């Protein structure tokens, strides 16, 4: 059953993959995500799955927009060793050769995981499972030797509280199974970078602390680990604020970091406000990776809502990817593109600060928190500069370039043409002397987004 590609093909493939990763390319405004990422020394990739490969318009974008591919399913144990000792690589080979024909690198996903393995593994006597696991790793990593840049050697081995997940491997082999899997993978494919991959480790917390401790220990003990994969199955508006700091601390341990399965899900249906928030969230993740040299690339968990896994697993949620179900680009695409391109128009984090006093003894400070093509998020701080508490406030300004407020929180907005008035919400009208409160909003713009004029704050 086991097939090996002729050595020459493997060598040509690894040269092509090396070139796609290492050589910075000149990118222009119209360049693809992959080209922009390459110009920054990184990749931007997509997962895909075999059934989708009959969809020609889908394959066309998959083949041109990205410079890295991850098989979403068909390298998993269930597909590659469905019966003990019988290896089956046809579907994964199809994905790998498509990627190779497009000069895209491939991440191998995944060798040892508590899910999507065949039932026979549960019946292996406990004292034989280590040998069975090594055999699986040796065969699969051996088959794809020279053809994958990374392996997710072990996937999702920790619980949320940082303890080990009680998988069949943990129960029957014990803590050492992870290190053993890495050693077997290194022996089978010495050139592939070996990753530990998990979800909910994008920010600081008990689970990422546990992975951090493991990587630290592996480094001290000489266990061959090269990288940490942060899956990043994220929720709209909830990108962990510590993501950049967390990527950096892993990098500082001497391992690479990859964002391996990025999607940002929302409660359905989509609307313009959610799309704008999602664009902002994608930008935050891309900027975090760009900020850390050892963050080597980002993979979205497929690129279109047409083939996202989210709706089937999180009922009522979806629209998590940068292309919609009709393969049209969403605001998230533009945000990713502009972040990778390092676009300065619009500026990445424009800030305007215009404190003004109004009749009621308060000031308003208007600040753009982030901005992307067509949208922005702003925060306004209201300060009571009087000597006694105020019970109500109103902030007014005028937009000079046709900007509009699309969604506002912690206040009540009314607009008339270019003029915007925001009054307090029921719960934040009272501000003590010299105290502050704030509200925020998502806005849209075209052409330019200059600071508002006539910014005032008053008690009515
Ligand atoms: C998902 C696939 O996208 C689905 O098609 C499949 O039914 C289940 O697995 N974490 C992982 C991925 O590491 O392998 C999972 O992929 C998503 C969660």
Short mmCIF file of C-alpha atoms and ligand atoms in Angstrom, two decimals:
data_model
loop_
_atom_site.label_atom_id
_atom_site.label_comp_id
_atom_site.label_asym_id
_atom_site.label_seq_id
_atom_site.Cartn_x
_atom_site.Cartn_y
_atom_site.Cartn_z
CA UNK A 1 0.00 0.00 0.00
CA UNK A 2 2.72 2.40 0.95
CA UNK A 3 3.93 4.54 -1.94
CA UNK A 4 6.91 6.83 -2.03
CA UNK A 5 7.38 9.56 -4.55
CA UNK A 6 10.60 9.30 -6.55
CA UNK A 7 13.41 11.19 -4.84
CA UNK A 8 13.83 13.67 -7.68
CA UNK A 9 10.29 14.90 -7.29
CA UNK A 10 10.83 15.33 -3.57
CA UNK A 11 13.98 17.38 -4.18
CA UNK A 12 12.35 19.60 -6.79
CA UNK A 13 9.39 20.10 -4.47
CA UNK A 14 11.51 21.11 -1.53
CA UNK A 15 13.46 23.57 -3.64
CA UNK A 16 10.25 25.11 -4.90
CA UNK A 17 8.83 25.28 -1.38
CA UNK A 18 12.00 26.85 -0.08
CA UNK A 19 11.83 29.53 -2.73
CA UNK A 20 8.21 30.33 -1.97
CA UNK A 21 9.05 30.92 1.66
CA UNK A 22 12.46 32.51 1.67
CA UNK A 23 12.65 34.91 -1.24
CA UNK A 24 10.99 38.25 -0.54
CA UNK A 25 9.01 39.37 -3.55
CA UNK A 26 8.06 42.83 -4.64
CA UNK A 27 4.37 43.26 -3.86
CA UNK A 28 2.10 45.92 -5.29
CA UNK A 29 -1.31 47.16 -4.18
CA UNK A 30 -3.01 44.54 -6.34
CA UNK A 31 -0.83 41.65 -5.16
CA UNK A 32 -2.29 38.56 -3.53
CA UNK A 33 -2.27 37.82 0.18
CA UNK A 34 0.47 35.27 -0.42
CA UNK A 35 2.63 37.77 -2.31
CA UNK A 36 2.24 40.43 0.35
CA UNK A 37 3.03 37.91 3.09
CA UNK A 38 6.10 36.69 1.19
CA UNK A 39 7.33 40.27 0.89
CA UNK A 40 7.20 40.39 4.71
CA UNK A 41 9.06 37.06 5.00
CA UNK A 42 5.94 35.11 5.97
CA UNK A 43 3.27 32.97 4.36
CA UNK A 44 -0.48 33.46 4.18
CA UNK A 45 -2.27 30.20 3.56
CA UNK A 46 -5.57 28.38 3.54
CA UNK A 47 -6.79 24.99 4.57
CA UNK A 48 -8.67 23.02 1.98
CA UNK A 49 -10.37 19.65 1.71
CA UNK A 50 -10.64 17.12 -1.09
CA UNK A 51 -14.40 17.36 -1.81
CA UNK A 52 -14.05 21.08 -2.60
CA UNK A 53 -11.45 20.50 -5.26
CA UNK A 54 -14.15 19.82 -7.87
CA UNK A 55 -15.30 23.46 -7.50
CA UNK A 56 -13.28 25.19 -10.23
CA UNK A 57 -13.87 28.85 -9.22
CA UNK A 58 -12.95 27.88 -5.65
CA UNK A 59 -9.77 26.14 -6.76
CA UNK A 60 -8.81 29.11 -8.90
CA UNK A 61 -8.73 31.45 -5.88
CA UNK A 62 -7.16 28.80 -3.66
CA UNK A 63 -4.38 28.39 -6.20
CA UNK A 64 -3.65 32.06 -6.75
CA UNK A 65 -4.32 33.99 -3.56
CA UNK A 66 -2.37 31.89 -1.04
CA UNK A 67 1.21 30.68 -0.80
CA UNK A 68 0.59 27.90 1.70
CA UNK A 69 -1.92 25.06 1.96
CA UNK A 70 -3.02 22.79 4.82
CA UNK A 71 -5.08 19.67 4.13
CA UNK A 72 -8.05 20.19 6.47
CA UNK A 73 -8.72 16.49 6.98
CA UNK A 74 -7.02 13.99 4.77
CA UNK A 75 -3.67 13.70 6.54
CA UNK A 76 -5.43 12.71 9.78
CA UNK A 77 -5.00 9.20 11.19
CA UNK A 78 -8.53 8.18 10.18
CA UNK A 79 -7.60 8.79 6.54
CA UNK A 80 -3.97 7.74 6.49
CA UNK A 81 -4.13 4.50 8.51
CA UNK A 82 -7.78 3.45 8.47
CA UNK A 83 -6.85 -0.17 9.23
CA UNK A 84 -3.86 -1.02 11.35
CA UNK A 85 -0.73 -1.11 9.25
CA UNK A 86 -2.57 -0.19 6.03
CA UNK A 87 -1.59 3.26 4.95
CA UNK A 88 -3.57 5.29 2.48
CA UNK A 89 -2.27 8.55 1.09
CA UNK A 90 -4.22 9.13 -2.11
CA UNK A 91 -6.37 12.02 -0.93
CA UNK A 92 -3.57 13.81 0.91
CA UNK A 93 -1.28 13.33 -2.10
CA UNK A 94 -3.90 15.04 -4.26
CA UNK A 95 -3.80 18.13 -2.04
CA UNK A 96 0.00 18.11 -1.84
CA UNK A 97 0.48 17.84 -5.59
CA UNK A 98 -2.04 20.63 -6.24
CA UNK A 99 -0.12 22.83 -3.82
CA UNK A 100 3.19 21.87 -5.40
CA UNK A 101 1.92 22.71 -8.88
CA UNK A 102 1.10 26.19 -7.57
CA UNK A 103 4.40 26.70 -5.71
CA UNK A 104 2.59 26.64 -2.37
CA UNK A 105 4.15 25.22 0.76
CA UNK A 106 2.25 22.59 2.77
CA UNK A 107 1.71 22.24 6.51
CA UNK A 108 1.19 18.64 7.56
CA UNK A 109 -1.85 18.26 9.84
CA UNK A 110 -1.85 16.20 12.05
CA UNK A 111 -0.04 13.08 13.30
CA UNK A 112 -1.35 12.43 16.83
CA UNK A 113 -4.74 13.76 17.94
CA UNK A 114 -7.55 12.63 20.23
CA UNK A 115 -10.08 13.07 17.42
CA UNK A 116 -10.57 11.68 13.91
CA UNK A 117 -8.56 8.52 14.51
CA UNK A 118 -9.90 5.08 13.54
CA UNK A 119 -11.71 2.95 16.11
CA UNK A 120 -9.11 0.20 16.08
CA UNK A 121 -6.69 2.45 17.95
CA UNK A 122 -8.92 2.22 21.03
CA UNK A 123 -8.53 -1.56 20.99
CA UNK A 124 -4.73 -1.60 20.92
CA UNK A 125 -3.45 -3.09 24.22
CA UNK A 126 -2.05 -0.29 26.40
CA UNK A 127 1.48 -1.64 26.37
CA UNK A 128 1.51 -1.71 22.55
CA UNK A 129 0.16 1.76 21.87
CA UNK A 130 3.52 3.55 22.00
CA UNK A 131 4.83 1.27 19.26
CA UNK A 132 1.66 1.73 17.23
CA UNK A 133 1.86 5.52 17.58
CA UNK A 134 5.54 5.56 16.56
CA UNK A 135 4.77 3.38 13.58
CA UNK A 136 2.01 5.74 12.47
CA UNK A 137 4.22 8.81 12.82
CA UNK A 138 7.12 7.11 11.08
CA UNK A 139 5.03 6.05 8.11
CA UNK A 140 3.06 9.23 7.59
CA UNK A 141 5.92 11.67 8.16
CA UNK A 142 8.12 9.37 6.08
CA UNK A 143 5.67 9.35 3.19
CA UNK A 144 5.54 13.15 3.04
CA UNK A 145 9.22 13.62 3.78
CA UNK A 146 10.56 16.60 1.85
CA UNK A 147 7.07 17.77 0.92
CA UNK A 148 5.84 19.53 4.05
CA UNK A 149 7.45 22.52 5.74
CA UNK A 150 5.78 21.81 9.09
CA UNK A 151 4.13 18.96 10.92
CA UNK A 152 1.50 19.47 13.58
CA UNK A 153 2.97 16.49 15.41
CA UNK A 154 0.59 16.53 18.35
CA UNK A 155 -2.74 18.37 18.34
CA UNK A 156 -4.87 19.52 21.29
CA UNK A 157 -3.23 17.62 24.17
CA UNK A 158 -4.29 20.03 26.92
CA UNK A 159 -7.54 20.89 28.71
CA UNK A 160 -8.59 24.48 29.31
CA UNK A 161 -7.21 24.38 32.88
CA UNK A 162 -3.78 23.30 31.67
CA UNK A 163 -3.98 19.64 32.64
CA UNK A 164 -3.37 16.92 30.11
CA UNK A 165 -6.39 15.81 28.09
CA UNK A 166 -7.17 12.19 28.95
CA UNK A 167 -6.94 10.92 25.37
CA UNK A 168 -6.28 7.29 24.54
CA UNK A 169 -2.59 8.22 24.12
CA UNK A 170 -2.38 10.00 27.46
CA UNK A 171 -4.17 7.19 29.29
CA UNK A 172 -2.23 4.32 27.78
CA UNK A 173 1.22 5.80 27.19
CA UNK A 174 1.34 8.58 29.77
CA UNK A 175 2.85 12.08 29.70
CA UNK A 176 5.79 10.96 27.57
CA UNK A 177 3.68 10.30 24.48
CA UNK A 178 4.11 13.86 23.19
CA UNK A 179 7.91 13.82 23.33
CA UNK A 180 7.94 10.34 21.79
CA UNK A 181 5.81 11.52 18.88
CA UNK A 182 8.19 14.43 18.26
CA UNK A 183 11.23 12.15 18.31
CA UNK A 184 9.63 9.78 15.81
CA UNK A 185 8.65 12.67 13.54
CA UNK A 186 12.17 14.13 13.57
CA UNK A 187 13.64 10.77 12.62
CA UNK A 188 11.16 10.34 9.76
CA UNK A 189 11.49 13.86 8.31
CA UNK A 190 14.50 15.74 9.64
CA UNK A 191 13.80 18.81 7.48
CA UNK A 192 10.21 19.48 8.56
CA UNK A 193 9.69 21.91 11.42
CA UNK A 194 7.84 20.12 14.20
CA UNK A 195 4.90 21.90 15.85
CA UNK A 196 2.69 21.44 18.85
CA UNK A 197 -0.76 22.77 17.84
CA UNK A 198 -3.77 23.75 19.99
CA UNK A 199 -6.75 26.11 20.34
CA UNK A 200 -7.41 28.70 23.05
CA UNK A 201 -3.69 29.25 23.46
CA UNK A 202 -3.65 32.52 21.51
CA UNK A 203 -3.74 34.65 24.65
CA UNK A 204 -2.18 34.38 28.08
CA UNK A 205 -3.97 31.90 30.34
CA UNK A 206 -3.82 28.53 32.08
CA UNK A 207 -3.81 26.55 28.85
CA UNK A 208 -1.14 28.57 27.06
CA UNK A 209 0.89 28.55 30.30
CA UNK A 210 0.81 24.75 30.24
CA UNK A 211 1.99 24.63 26.63
CA UNK A 212 4.64 27.22 27.45
CA UNK A 213 5.92 25.06 30.32
CA UNK A 214 6.00 22.01 28.07
CA UNK A 215 7.97 23.80 25.35
CA UNK A 216 10.39 25.11 27.96
CA UNK A 217 10.86 21.58 29.28
CA UNK A 218 11.27 20.11 25.79
CA UNK A 219 13.93 22.71 25.00
CA UNK A 220 15.78 21.90 28.22
CA UNK A 221 15.60 18.16 27.56
CA UNK A 222 16.47 18.28 23.88
CA UNK A 223 13.09 17.03 22.67
CA UNK A 224 12.93 18.14 19.01
CA UNK A 225 10.26 20.84 18.92
CA UNK A 226 10.50 23.77 16.50
CA UNK A 227 7.20 25.57 16.72
CA UNK A 228 3.89 26.23 18.38
CA UNK A 229 0.71 26.40 16.32
CA UNK A 230 -2.05 28.62 17.63
CA UNK A 231 -5.23 27.46 15.92
CA UNK A 232 -7.09 30.75 16.49
CA UNK A 233 -10.69 29.65 16.08
CA UNK A 234 -11.79 33.02 17.41
CA UNK A 235 -15.08 34.74 18.24
CA UNK A 236 -16.13 38.13 16.84
CA UNK A 237 -14.93 40.96 19.06
CA UNK A 238 -12.99 38.59 21.31
CA UNK A 239 -9.46 38.49 19.95
CA UNK A 240 -7.39 38.05 23.13
CA UNK A 241 -5.78 41.37 23.97
CA UNK A 242 -2.57 39.56 24.94
CA UNK A 243 -2.14 37.75 21.60
CA UNK A 244 0.94 39.65 20.54
CA UNK A 245 2.58 39.38 23.95
CA UNK A 246 1.79 35.66 24.01
CA UNK A 247 3.25 35.02 20.54
CA UNK A 248 6.34 36.93 21.62
CA UNK A 249 6.86 34.90 24.80
CA UNK A 250 6.82 31.63 22.85
CA UNK A 251 9.23 33.11 20.30
CA UNK A 252 11.49 34.08 23.17
CA UNK A 253 11.70 30.40 24.15
CA UNK A 254 13.40 29.76 20.82
CA UNK A 255 10.51 28.29 18.83
CA UNK A 256 8.61 29.58 15.81
CA UNK A 257 4.93 30.42 16.06
CA UNK A 258 2.29 29.93 13.39
CA UNK A 259 -1.36 30.93 13.35
CA UNK A 260 -2.63 27.65 11.97
CA UNK A 261 -6.44 27.57 11.68
CA UNK A 262 -7.67 31.14 11.81
CA UNK A 263 -11.37 31.88 11.58
CA UNK A 264 -13.49 34.48 13.40
CA UNK A 265 -17.08 33.37 13.80
CA UNK A 266 -20.15 35.51 14.39
CA UNK A 267 -23.77 34.92 15.31
CA UNK A 268 -25.68 34.71 12.04
CA UNK A 269 -26.91 36.57 10.09
CA UNK A 270 -24.04 38.73 8.93
CA UNK A 271 -24.49 42.47 8.75
CA UNK A 272 -22.29 45.46 7.95
CA UNK A 273 -21.51 46.15 11.59
CA UNK A 274 -20.35 42.59 12.24
CA UNK A 275 -18.35 42.59 9.03
CA UNK A 276 -16.58 45.77 10.15
CA UNK A 277 -15.81 44.29 13.55
CA UNK A 278 -14.56 41.12 11.89
CA UNK A 279 -12.27 43.11 9.63
CA UNK A 280 -10.87 44.82 12.69
CA UNK A 281 -10.37 41.47 14.43
CA UNK A 282 -8.56 39.92 11.46
CA UNK A 283 -6.35 42.97 11.29
CA UNK A 284 -5.47 42.58 14.98
CA UNK A 285 -4.39 38.97 14.47
CA UNK A 286 -2.36 39.72 11.32
CA UNK A 287 -0.69 42.71 12.97
CA UNK A 288 0.22 40.58 16.00
CA UNK A 289 1.95 38.02 13.79
CA UNK A 290 3.68 40.70 11.75
CA UNK A 291 5.02 42.25 14.94
CA UNK A 292 6.94 39.11 15.94
CA UNK A 293 9.80 38.00 13.71
CA UNK A 294 9.40 34.34 14.67
CA UNK A 295 5.71 34.31 13.76
CA UNK A 296 6.24 32.61 10.42
CA UNK A 297 2.79 32.69 8.87
CA UNK A 298 -0.96 32.55 9.07
CA UNK A 299 -3.39 29.96 7.73
CA UNK A 300 -7.14 30.52 7.52
CA UNK A 301 -9.24 27.41 8.11
CA UNK A 302 -10.41 27.46 4.51
CA UNK A 303 -10.91 30.85 2.95
CA UNK A 304 -14.61 30.97 2.08
CA UNK A 305 -17.79 30.75 4.16
CA UNK A 306 -18.93 28.25 1.52
CA UNK A 307 -16.67 25.58 3.00
CA UNK A 308 -16.20 26.65 6.61
CA UNK A 309 -16.51 23.98 9.32
CA UNK A 310 -18.09 26.49 11.76
CA UNK A 311 -21.85 26.20 10.99
CA UNK A 312 -21.79 22.42 11.43
CA UNK A 313 -20.07 22.59 14.83
CA UNK A 314 -21.35 25.88 16.29
CA UNK A 315 -25.07 26.06 15.44
CA UNK A 316 -26.26 29.56 14.59
CA UNK A 317 -22.74 30.81 13.99
CA UNK A 318 -20.67 31.19 10.85
CA UNK A 319 -19.51 33.76 8.28
CA UNK A 320 -16.08 33.30 9.86
CA UNK A 321 -13.83 33.63 6.81
CA UNK A 322 -12.58 36.44 4.54
CA UNK A 323 -14.61 35.39 1.47
CA UNK A 324 -18.38 34.96 1.50
CA UNK A 325 -20.37 31.95 0.27
CA UNK A 326 -20.29 33.29 -3.28
CA UNK A 327 -16.50 33.65 -3.22
CA UNK A 328 -16.72 37.42 -2.95
CA UNK A 329 -14.20 39.24 -0.78
CA UNK A 330 -15.52 40.56 2.54
CA UNK A 331 -14.18 43.53 4.54
CA UNK A 332 -12.02 41.01 6.41
CA UNK A 333 -10.16 40.28 3.18
CA UNK A 334 -9.32 43.95 2.70
CA UNK A 335 -8.19 44.23 6.31
CA UNK A 336 -5.85 41.23 5.92
CA UNK A 337 -4.59 42.52 2.60
CA UNK A 338 -3.88 46.00 3.90
CA UNK A 339 -2.22 44.71 7.06
CA UNK A 340 0.10 42.47 5.04
CA UNK A 341 0.75 45.23 2.52
CA UNK A 342 1.62 47.61 5.35
CA UNK A 343 -0.67 50.10 3.68
CA UNK A 344 -0.22 53.58 5.05
CA UNK A 345 -3.29 55.06 3.37
CA UNK A 346 -5.38 54.57 5.40
CA UNK A 347 -2.97 54.75 8.31
CA UNK A 348 -2.88 51.68 10.48
CA UNK A 349 -3.67 53.39 13.76
CA UNK A 350 -4.59 56.99 13.07
CA UNK A 351 -5.25 59.06 16.15
CA UNK A 352 -6.87 62.44 16.52
CA UNK A 353 -7.23 64.11 19.86
CA UNK A 354 -9.36 67.22 20.06
CA UNK A 355 -10.37 68.22 23.59
CA UNK A 356 -12.94 70.98 23.68
CA UNK A 357 -15.02 72.53 26.42
CA UNK A 358 -18.76 73.01 26.09
CA UNK A 359 -21.36 74.88 28.14
CA UNK A 360 -21.75 72.22 30.79
CA UNK A 361 -18.13 71.98 31.86
CA UNK A 362 -17.03 68.81 30.13
CA UNK A 363 -14.51 67.92 27.45
CA UNK A 364 -14.59 65.24 24.76
CA UNK A 365 -11.51 63.48 23.40
CA UNK A 366 -12.03 61.71 20.10
CA UNK A 367 -9.62 58.96 19.17
CA UNK A 368 -9.55 56.56 16.25
CA UNK A 369 -8.57 53.20 17.69
CA UNK A 370 -8.11 51.42 14.39
CA UNK A 371 -8.93 51.92 10.77
CA UNK A 372 -9.15 49.80 7.66
CA UNK A 373 -10.37 50.42 4.12
CA UNK A 374 -13.95 51.61 4.46
CA UNK A 375 -14.24 51.34 8.21
CA UNK A 376 -12.90 52.49 11.53
CA UNK A 377 -13.41 52.18 15.25
CA UNK A 378 -13.33 55.27 17.46
CA UNK A 379 -13.42 55.91 21.17
CA UNK A 380 -14.61 59.13 22.80
CA UNK A 381 -13.75 59.99 26.39
CA UNK A 382 -16.00 62.44 28.21
CA UNK A 383 -14.45 64.29 31.17
CA UNK A 384 -16.39 66.35 33.70
CA UNK A 385 -14.14 69.41 34.18
CA UNK A 386 -16.58 71.10 36.57
CA UNK A 387 -16.54 71.10 40.38
CA UNK A 388 -19.75 69.14 40.88
CA UNK A 389 -21.19 65.94 39.44
CA UNK A 390 -23.07 66.10 36.14
CA UNK A 391 -26.15 63.97 35.48
CA UNK A 392 -26.35 64.08 31.72
CA UNK A 393 -24.03 64.83 28.83
CA UNK A 394 -24.11 65.31 25.10
CA UNK A 395 -21.18 65.21 22.70
CA UNK A 396 -21.54 66.79 19.28
CA UNK A 397 -19.38 66.93 16.20
CA UNK A 398 -19.52 67.23 12.45
CA UNK A 399 -18.03 64.79 9.94
CA UNK A 400 -16.35 66.62 7.10
CA UNK A 401 -15.91 63.80 4.60
CA UNK A 402 -19.19 61.91 4.63
CA UNK A 403 -18.28 59.48 7.39
CA UNK A 404 -21.14 57.76 9.20
CA UNK A 405 -21.60 56.04 12.55
CA UNK A 406 -22.72 52.48 11.90
CA UNK A 407 -22.90 51.13 15.45
CA UNK A 408 -22.37 52.88 18.78
CA UNK A 409 -22.14 51.55 22.33
CA UNK A 410 -22.35 53.21 25.77
CA UNK A 411 -24.36 56.10 24.36
CA UNK A 412 -27.36 57.05 22.21
CA UNK A 413 -26.60 58.49 18.79
CA UNK A 414 -28.64 60.73 16.51
CA UNK A 415 -27.37 62.09 13.21
CA UNK A 416 -28.56 64.83 10.93
CA UNK A 417 -26.57 65.09 7.75
CA UNK A 418 -22.95 65.56 8.78
CA UNK A 419 -23.89 66.47 12.35
CA UNK A 420 -23.71 63.80 15.03
CA UNK A 421 -25.03 64.02 18.59
CA UNK A 422 -24.30 61.36 21.17
CA UNK A 423 -26.09 61.50 24.52
CA UNK A 424 -25.40 59.35 27.54
CA UNK A 425 -26.99 55.94 27.91
CA UNK A 426 -29.33 55.41 30.89
CA UNK A 427 -26.49 54.02 32.95
CA UNK A 428 -23.61 56.41 32.31
CA UNK A 429 -25.09 59.92 32.51
CA UNK A 430 -23.66 60.63 35.94
CA UNK A 431 -20.00 61.68 36.02
CA UNK A 432 -18.43 62.89 39.26
CA UNK A 433 -16.34 66.07 39.27
CA UNK A 434 -13.16 65.40 37.30
CA UNK A 435 -14.40 61.89 36.45
CA UNK A 436 -14.63 60.34 33.00
CA UNK A 437 -16.80 57.98 31.01
CA UNK A 438 -16.47 56.88 27.42
CA UNK A 439 -18.38 55.54 24.45
CA UNK A 440 -17.23 53.85 21.27
CA UNK A 441 -18.47 53.27 17.78
CA UNK A 442 -17.79 51.68 14.45
CA UNK A 443 -17.91 54.03 11.52
CA UNK A 444 -17.61 53.91 7.76
CA UNK A 445 -15.75 56.21 5.39
CA UNK A 446 -14.71 56.51 1.76
CA UNK A 447 -11.88 58.55 0.33
CA UNK A 448 -10.53 59.86 3.59
CA UNK A 449 -11.37 59.97 7.29
CA UNK A 450 -10.26 63.32 8.67
CA UNK A 451 -10.79 64.30 12.30
CA UNK A 452 -14.29 65.60 13.04
CA UNK A 453 -14.81 69.34 13.36
CA UNK A 454 -16.80 71.28 15.97
CA UNK A 455 -16.30 68.67 18.66
CA UNK A 456 -18.07 69.87 21.81
CA UNK A 457 -19.28 68.44 25.09
CA UNK A 458 -22.13 69.84 27.17
CA UNK A 459 -24.57 68.96 29.90
CA UNK A 460 -27.51 68.98 27.49
C1 LIG B 1 -12.02 20.06 11.39
C2 LIG B 1 -12.35 20.00 9.91
O1 LIG B 1 -12.31 21.29 9.36
C3 LIG B 1 -13.72 19.39 9.71
O2 LIG B 1 -13.99 19.21 8.33
C4 LIG B 1 -13.79 18.05 10.42
O3 LIG B 1 -15.12 17.53 10.32
C5 LIG B 1 -13.41 18.20 11.87
O4 LIG B 1 -12.13 18.79 11.98
N1 LIG B 1 -9.04 21.76 15.17
C6 LIG B 1 -8.25 21.08 14.27
C7 LIG B 1 -8.78 20.74 12.92
O5 LIG B 1 -7.07 20.87 14.56
O6 LIG B 1 -8.26 19.52 12.45
C8 LIG B 1 -10.28 20.69 12.92
O7 LIG B 1 -10.71 20.51 11.56
C9 LIG B 1 -10.86 21.94 13.52
C10 LIG B 1 -10.44 22.08 14.95
#
